[in-house]
PDB file of C-alpha atoms and ligand atoms in Angstrom:
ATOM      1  CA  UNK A  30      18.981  -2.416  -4.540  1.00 98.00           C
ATOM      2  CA  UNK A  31      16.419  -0.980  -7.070  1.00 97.00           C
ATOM      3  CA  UNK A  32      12.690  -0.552  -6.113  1.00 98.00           C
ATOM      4  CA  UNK A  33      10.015  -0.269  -9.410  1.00 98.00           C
ATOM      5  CA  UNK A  34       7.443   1.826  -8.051  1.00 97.00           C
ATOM      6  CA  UNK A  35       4.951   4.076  -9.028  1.00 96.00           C
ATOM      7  CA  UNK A  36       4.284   7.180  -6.451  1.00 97.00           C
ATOM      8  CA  UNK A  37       0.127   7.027  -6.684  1.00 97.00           C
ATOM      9  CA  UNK A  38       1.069   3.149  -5.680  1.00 98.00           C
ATOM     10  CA  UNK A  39      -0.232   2.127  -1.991  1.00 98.00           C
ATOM     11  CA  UNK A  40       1.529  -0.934  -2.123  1.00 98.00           C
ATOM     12  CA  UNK A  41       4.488   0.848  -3.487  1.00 98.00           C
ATOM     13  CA  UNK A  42       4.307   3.497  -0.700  1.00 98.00           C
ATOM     14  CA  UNK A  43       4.066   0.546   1.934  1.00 98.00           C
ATOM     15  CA  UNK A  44       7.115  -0.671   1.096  1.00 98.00           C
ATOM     16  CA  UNK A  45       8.781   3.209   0.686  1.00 98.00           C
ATOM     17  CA  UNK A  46       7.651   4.463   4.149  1.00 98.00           C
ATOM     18  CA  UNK A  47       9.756   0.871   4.934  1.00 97.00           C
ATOM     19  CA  UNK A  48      12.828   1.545   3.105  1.00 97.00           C
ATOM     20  CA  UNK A  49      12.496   5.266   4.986  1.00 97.00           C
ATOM     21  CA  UNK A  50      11.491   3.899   8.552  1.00 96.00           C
ATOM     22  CA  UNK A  51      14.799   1.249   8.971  1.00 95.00           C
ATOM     23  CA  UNK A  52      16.989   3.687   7.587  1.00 94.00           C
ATOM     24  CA  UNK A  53      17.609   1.409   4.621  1.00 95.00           C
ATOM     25  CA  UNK A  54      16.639   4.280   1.858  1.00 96.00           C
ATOM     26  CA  UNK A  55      20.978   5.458   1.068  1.00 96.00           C
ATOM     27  CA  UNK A  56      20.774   1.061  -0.167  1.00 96.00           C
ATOM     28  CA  UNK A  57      18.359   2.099  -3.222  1.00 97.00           C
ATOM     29  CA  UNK A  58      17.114   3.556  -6.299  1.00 97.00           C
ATOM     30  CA  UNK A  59      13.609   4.278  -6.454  1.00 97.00           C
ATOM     31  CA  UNK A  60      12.726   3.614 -10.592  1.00 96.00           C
ATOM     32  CA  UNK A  61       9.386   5.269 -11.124  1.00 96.00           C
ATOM     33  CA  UNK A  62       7.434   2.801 -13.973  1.00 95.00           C
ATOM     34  CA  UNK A  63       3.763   3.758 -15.452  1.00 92.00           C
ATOM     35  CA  UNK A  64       2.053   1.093 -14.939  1.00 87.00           C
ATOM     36  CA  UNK A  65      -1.511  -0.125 -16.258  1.00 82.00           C
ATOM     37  CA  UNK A  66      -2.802  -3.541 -17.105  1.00 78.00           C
ATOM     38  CA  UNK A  67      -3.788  -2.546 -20.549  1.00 84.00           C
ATOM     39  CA  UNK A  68      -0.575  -1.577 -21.627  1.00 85.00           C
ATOM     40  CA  UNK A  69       2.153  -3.850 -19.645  1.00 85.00           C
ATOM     41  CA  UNK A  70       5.551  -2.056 -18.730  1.00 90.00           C
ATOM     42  CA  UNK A  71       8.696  -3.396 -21.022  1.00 92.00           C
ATOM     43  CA  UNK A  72      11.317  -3.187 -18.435  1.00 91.00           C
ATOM     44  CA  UNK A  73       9.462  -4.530 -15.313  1.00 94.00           C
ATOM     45  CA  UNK A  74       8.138  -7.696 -17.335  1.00 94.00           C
ATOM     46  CA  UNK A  75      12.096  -8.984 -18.078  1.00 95.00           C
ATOM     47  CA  UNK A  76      12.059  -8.691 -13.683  1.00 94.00           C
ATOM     48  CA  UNK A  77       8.365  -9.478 -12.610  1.00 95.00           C
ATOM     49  CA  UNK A  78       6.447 -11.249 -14.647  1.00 95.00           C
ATOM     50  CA  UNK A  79       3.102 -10.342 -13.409  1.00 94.00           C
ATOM     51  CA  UNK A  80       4.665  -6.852 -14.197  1.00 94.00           C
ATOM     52  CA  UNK A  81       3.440  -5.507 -11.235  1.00 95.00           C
ATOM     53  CA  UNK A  82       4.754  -3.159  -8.671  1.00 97.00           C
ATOM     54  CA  UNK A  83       6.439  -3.032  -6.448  1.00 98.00           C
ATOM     55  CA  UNK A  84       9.201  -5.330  -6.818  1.00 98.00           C
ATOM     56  CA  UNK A  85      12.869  -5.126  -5.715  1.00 98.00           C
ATOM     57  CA  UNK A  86      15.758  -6.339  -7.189  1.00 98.00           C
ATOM     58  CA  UNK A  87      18.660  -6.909  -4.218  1.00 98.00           C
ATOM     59  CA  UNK A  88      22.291  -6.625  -4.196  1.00 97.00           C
ATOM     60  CA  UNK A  89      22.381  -9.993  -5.083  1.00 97.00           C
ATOM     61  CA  UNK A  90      20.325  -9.545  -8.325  1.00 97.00           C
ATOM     62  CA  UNK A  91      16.801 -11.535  -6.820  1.00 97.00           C
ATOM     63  CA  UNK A  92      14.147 -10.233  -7.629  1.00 98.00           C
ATOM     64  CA  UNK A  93      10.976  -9.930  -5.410  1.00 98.00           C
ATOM     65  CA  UNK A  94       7.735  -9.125  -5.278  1.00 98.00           C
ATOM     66  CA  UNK A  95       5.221  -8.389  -3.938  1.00 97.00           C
ATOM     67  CA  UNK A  96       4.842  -5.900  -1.053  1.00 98.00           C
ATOM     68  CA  UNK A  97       4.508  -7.950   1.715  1.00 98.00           C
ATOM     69  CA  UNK A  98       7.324  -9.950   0.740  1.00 98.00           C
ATOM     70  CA  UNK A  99       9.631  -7.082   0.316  1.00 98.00           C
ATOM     71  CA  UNK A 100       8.681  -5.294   3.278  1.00 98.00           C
ATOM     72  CA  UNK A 101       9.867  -9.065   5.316  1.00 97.00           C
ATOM     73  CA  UNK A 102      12.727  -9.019   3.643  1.00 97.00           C
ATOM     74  CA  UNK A 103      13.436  -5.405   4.064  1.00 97.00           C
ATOM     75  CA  UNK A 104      12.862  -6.452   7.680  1.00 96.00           C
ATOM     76  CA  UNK A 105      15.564  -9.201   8.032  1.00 95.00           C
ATOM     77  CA  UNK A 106      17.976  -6.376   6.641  1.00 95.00           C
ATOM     78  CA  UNK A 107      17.196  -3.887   9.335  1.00 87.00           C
ATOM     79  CA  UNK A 108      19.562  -4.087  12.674  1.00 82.00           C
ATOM     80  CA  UNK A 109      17.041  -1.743  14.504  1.00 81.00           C
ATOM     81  CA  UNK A 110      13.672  -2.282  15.464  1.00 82.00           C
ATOM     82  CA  UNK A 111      11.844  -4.394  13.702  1.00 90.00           C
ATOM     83  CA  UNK A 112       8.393  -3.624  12.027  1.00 93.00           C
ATOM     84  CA  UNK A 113       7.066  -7.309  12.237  1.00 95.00           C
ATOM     85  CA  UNK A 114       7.500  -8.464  15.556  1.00 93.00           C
ATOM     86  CA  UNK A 115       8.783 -11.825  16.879  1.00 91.00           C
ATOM     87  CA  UNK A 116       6.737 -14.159  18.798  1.00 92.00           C
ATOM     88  CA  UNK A 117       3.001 -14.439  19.166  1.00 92.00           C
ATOM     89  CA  UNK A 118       2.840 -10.035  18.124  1.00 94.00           C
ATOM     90  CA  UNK A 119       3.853 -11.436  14.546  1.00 95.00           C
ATOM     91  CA  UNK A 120       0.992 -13.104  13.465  1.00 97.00           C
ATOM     92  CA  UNK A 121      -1.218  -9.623  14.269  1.00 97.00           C
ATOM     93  CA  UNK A 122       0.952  -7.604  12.614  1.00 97.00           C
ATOM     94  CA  UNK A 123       0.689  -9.717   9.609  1.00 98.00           C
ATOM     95  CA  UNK A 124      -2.965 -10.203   9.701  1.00 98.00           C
ATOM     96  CA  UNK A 125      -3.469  -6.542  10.347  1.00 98.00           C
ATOM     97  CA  UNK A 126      -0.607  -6.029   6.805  1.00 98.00           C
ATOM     98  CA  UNK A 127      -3.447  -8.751   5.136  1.00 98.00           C
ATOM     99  CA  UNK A 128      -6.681  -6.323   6.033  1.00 98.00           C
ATOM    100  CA  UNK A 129      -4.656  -3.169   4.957  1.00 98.00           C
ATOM    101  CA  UNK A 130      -3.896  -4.825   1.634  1.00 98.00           C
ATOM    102  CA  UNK A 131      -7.426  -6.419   1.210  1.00 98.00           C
ATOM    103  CA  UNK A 132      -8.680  -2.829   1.628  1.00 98.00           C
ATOM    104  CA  UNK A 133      -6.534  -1.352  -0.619  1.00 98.00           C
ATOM    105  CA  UNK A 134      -6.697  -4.595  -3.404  1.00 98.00           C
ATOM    106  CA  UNK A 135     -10.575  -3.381  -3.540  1.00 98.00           C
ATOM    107  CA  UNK A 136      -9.705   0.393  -3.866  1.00 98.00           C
ATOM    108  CA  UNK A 137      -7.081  -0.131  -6.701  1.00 97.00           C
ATOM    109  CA  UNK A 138     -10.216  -2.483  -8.689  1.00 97.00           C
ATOM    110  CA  UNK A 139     -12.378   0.314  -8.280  1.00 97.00           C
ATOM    111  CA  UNK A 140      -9.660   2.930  -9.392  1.00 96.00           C
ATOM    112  CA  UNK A 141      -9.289   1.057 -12.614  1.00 94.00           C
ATOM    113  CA  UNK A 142     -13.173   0.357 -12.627  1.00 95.00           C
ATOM    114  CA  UNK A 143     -13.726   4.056 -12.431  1.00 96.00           C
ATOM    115  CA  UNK A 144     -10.843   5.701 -14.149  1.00 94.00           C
ATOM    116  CA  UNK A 145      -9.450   2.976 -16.702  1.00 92.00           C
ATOM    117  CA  UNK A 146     -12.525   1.049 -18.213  1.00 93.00           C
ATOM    118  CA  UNK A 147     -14.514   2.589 -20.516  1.00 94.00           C
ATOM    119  CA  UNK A 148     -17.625   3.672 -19.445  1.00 94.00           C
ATOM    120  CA  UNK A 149     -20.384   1.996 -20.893  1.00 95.00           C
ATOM    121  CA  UNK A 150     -18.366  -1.128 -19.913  1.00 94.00           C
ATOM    122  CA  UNK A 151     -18.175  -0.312 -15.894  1.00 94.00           C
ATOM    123  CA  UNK A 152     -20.263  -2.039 -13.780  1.00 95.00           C
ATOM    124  CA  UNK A 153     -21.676  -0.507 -10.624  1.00 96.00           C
ATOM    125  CA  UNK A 154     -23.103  -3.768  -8.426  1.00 97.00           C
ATOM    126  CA  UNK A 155     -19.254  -4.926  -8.263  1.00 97.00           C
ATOM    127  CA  UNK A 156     -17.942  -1.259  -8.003  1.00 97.00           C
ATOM    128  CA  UNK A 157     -20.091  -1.108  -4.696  1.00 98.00           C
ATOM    129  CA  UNK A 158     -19.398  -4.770  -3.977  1.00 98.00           C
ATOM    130  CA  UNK A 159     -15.937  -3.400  -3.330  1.00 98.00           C
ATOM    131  CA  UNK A 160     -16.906  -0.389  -1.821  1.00 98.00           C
ATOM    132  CA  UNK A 161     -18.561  -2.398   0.825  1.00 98.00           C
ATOM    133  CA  UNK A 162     -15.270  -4.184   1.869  1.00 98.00           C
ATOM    134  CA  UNK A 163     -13.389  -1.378   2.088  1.00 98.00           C
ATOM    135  CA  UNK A 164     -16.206   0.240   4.391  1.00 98.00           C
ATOM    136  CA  UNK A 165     -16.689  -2.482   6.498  1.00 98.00           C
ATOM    137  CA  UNK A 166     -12.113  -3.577   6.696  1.00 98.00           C
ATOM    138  CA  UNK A 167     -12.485   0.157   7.447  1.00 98.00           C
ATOM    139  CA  UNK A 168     -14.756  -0.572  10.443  1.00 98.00           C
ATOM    140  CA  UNK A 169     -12.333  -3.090  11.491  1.00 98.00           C
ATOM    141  CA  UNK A 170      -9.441  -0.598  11.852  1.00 98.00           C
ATOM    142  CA  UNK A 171     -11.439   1.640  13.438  1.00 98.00           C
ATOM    143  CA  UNK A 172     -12.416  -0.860  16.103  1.00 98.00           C
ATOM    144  CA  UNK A 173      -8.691  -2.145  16.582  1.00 98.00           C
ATOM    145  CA  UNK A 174      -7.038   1.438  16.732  1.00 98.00           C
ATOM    146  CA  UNK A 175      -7.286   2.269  19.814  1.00 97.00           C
ATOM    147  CA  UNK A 176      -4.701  -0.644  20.835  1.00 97.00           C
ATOM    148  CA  UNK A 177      -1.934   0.642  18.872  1.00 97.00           C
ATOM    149  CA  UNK A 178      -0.552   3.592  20.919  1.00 96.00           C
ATOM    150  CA  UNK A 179       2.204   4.965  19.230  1.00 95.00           C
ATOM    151  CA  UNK A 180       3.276   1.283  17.327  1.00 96.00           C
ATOM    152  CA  UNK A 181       4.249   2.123  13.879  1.00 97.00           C
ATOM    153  CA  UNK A 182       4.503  -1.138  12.513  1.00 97.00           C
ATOM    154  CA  UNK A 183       3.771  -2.860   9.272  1.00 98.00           C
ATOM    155  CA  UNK A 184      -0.125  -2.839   9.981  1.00 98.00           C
ATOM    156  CA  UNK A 185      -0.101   0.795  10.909  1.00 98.00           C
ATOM    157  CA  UNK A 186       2.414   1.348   7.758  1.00 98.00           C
ATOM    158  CA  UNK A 187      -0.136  -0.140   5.672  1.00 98.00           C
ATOM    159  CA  UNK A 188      -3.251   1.664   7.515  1.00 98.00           C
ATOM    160  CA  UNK A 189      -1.866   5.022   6.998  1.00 98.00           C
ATOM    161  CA  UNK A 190      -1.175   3.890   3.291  1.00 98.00           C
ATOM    162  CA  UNK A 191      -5.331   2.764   3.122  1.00 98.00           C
ATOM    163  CA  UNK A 192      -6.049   6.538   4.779  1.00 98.00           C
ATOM    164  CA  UNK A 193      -4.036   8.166   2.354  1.00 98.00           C
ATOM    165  CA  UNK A 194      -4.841   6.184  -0.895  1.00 98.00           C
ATOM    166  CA  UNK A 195      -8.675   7.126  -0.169  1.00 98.00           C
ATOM    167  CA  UNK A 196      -7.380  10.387   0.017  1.00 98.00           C
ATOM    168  CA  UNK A 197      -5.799  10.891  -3.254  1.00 98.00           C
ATOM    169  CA  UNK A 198      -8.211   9.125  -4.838  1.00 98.00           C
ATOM    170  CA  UNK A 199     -11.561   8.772  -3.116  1.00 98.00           C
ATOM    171  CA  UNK A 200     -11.610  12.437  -1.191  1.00 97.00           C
ATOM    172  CA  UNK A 201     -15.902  11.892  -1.756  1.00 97.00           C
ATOM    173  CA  UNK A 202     -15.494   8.341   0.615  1.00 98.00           C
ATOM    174  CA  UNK A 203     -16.346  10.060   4.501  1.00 98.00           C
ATOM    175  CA  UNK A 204     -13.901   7.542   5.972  1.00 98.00           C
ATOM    176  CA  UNK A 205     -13.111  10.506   8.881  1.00 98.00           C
ATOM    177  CA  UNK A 206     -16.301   9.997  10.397  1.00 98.00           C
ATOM    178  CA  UNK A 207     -14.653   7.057  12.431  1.00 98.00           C
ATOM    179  CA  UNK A 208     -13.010   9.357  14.446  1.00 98.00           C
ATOM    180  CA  UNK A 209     -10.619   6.855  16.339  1.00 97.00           C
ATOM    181  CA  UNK A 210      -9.134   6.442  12.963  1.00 98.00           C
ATOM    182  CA  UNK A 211      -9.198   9.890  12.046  1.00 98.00           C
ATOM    183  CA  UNK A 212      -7.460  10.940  15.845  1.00 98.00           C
ATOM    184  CA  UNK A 213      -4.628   8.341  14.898  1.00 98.00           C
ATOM    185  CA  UNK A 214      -4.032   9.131  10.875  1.00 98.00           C
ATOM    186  CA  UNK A 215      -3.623  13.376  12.072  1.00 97.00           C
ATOM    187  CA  UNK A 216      -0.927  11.862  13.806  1.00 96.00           C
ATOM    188  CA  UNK A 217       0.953   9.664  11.786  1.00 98.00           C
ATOM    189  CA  UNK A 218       1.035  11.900   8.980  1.00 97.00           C
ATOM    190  CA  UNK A 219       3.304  14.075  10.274  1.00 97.00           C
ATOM    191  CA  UNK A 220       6.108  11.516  10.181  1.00 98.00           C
ATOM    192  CA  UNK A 221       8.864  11.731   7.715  1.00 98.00           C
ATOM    193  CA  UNK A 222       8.497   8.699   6.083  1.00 98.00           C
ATOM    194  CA  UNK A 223       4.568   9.088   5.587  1.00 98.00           C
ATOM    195  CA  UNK A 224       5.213  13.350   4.462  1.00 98.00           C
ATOM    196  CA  UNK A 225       8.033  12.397   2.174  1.00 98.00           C
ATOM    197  CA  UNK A 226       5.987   9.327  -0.232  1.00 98.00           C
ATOM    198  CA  UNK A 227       2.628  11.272  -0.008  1.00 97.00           C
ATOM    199  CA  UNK A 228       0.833  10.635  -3.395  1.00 95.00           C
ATOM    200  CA  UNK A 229       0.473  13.909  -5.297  1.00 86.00           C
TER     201      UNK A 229
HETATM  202  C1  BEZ B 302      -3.272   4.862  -9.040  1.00 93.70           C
HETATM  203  O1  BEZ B 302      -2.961   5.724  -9.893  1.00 93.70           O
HETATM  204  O2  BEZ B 302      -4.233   5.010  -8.281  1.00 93.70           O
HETATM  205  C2  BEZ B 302      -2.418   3.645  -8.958  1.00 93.70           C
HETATM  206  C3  BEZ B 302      -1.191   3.612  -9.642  1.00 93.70           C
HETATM  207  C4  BEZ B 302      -0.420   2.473  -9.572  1.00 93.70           C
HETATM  208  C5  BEZ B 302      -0.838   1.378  -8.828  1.00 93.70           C
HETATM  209  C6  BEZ B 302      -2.037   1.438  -8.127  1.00 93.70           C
HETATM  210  C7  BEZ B 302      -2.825   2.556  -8.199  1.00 93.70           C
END
């Protein structure tokens, strides 16, 4: 399999800590692409042609995208234990995937907002605007922590990918001050999978 990714990627690293957690990572070659969408990336536009990452091309030459698609299939592969669920446990898991990725769809804007468009062009309402769903899908996982125990499934794959993007590129944002969430990140972070696709 090849994987485009990008390592300051959260989506990316959602579906890396994946590839680590099942033991799949000896099936794949992770191809690092820049990507930006003001200037497209050649070689992941022939494969995904929203040229966005990540995406995954399988033995059988299918291409997929995007990370919540890979991370199912990525799933089906796995013989061990699973990180969606069967049964009634599945649709949390995926709704608790869906808030991760909201949160982190509204980070990436306001990473571009901030970092790519030039300034006189940004606008602050809408950077806020976003700020205030990441606060409040913040809020959420701080309420809903306390039920995961020691579950390291795909919601808490893509929670500790939310902590960790806001990290690398929002260290101002006080997101610690839910302390629940702050108890349970000091945790996961110590886990191979999470230490080894930390953005630097
Ligand atoms: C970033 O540099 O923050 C970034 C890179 C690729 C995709 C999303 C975010």
């Amino acid at each position: 399999m090849r994987l485009w990714q990008n390592p300051a990627s959260p989506f990316a690293r959602k579906v890396r800590i994946v590839f680590r957690e099942s033991g799949l990572l000896p099936r794949t070659e992770e191809i690092n692409v820049a990507v930006s969408p003001v200037s497209p990336n050649a070689d992941l536009a022939r494969h995904n042609p929203l040229v966005k990452i990540p995406a995954l091309q399988t033995d059988d030459g299918t291409v997929l995208y995007d990370s919540s698609v890979i991370c199912e299939y990525l799933d089906s592969l796995n013989p061990g234990a699973h990180m969606l669920p069967a049964g009634a446990a599945r649709w949390d898991a995926l709704r608790l995937q869906s808030l991760c990725d909201g949160i982190l769809d509204a980070a990436v804007l306001c990473r571009y907002e901030l970092a790519v468009r030039p300034e006189p062009y940004r606008w602050n309402d809408w950077v806020q605007g976003q700020f205030t769903k990441i606060r409040s899908g913040l809020d959420a996982l701080a309420t809903e922590v306390p039920s995961w125990g020691s579950s390291f499934g795909i919601g808490q794959i893509g929670a500790a990918c939310v902590l960790g993007y806001l990290d690398f590129r929002f260290g101002d944002e006080k997101w610690r001050e839910r302390a629940a969430l702050a108890t349970w990140y000091d945790s996961v972070r110590q886990r191979a999978s999470v230490v080894a696709t930390t953005p630097a």
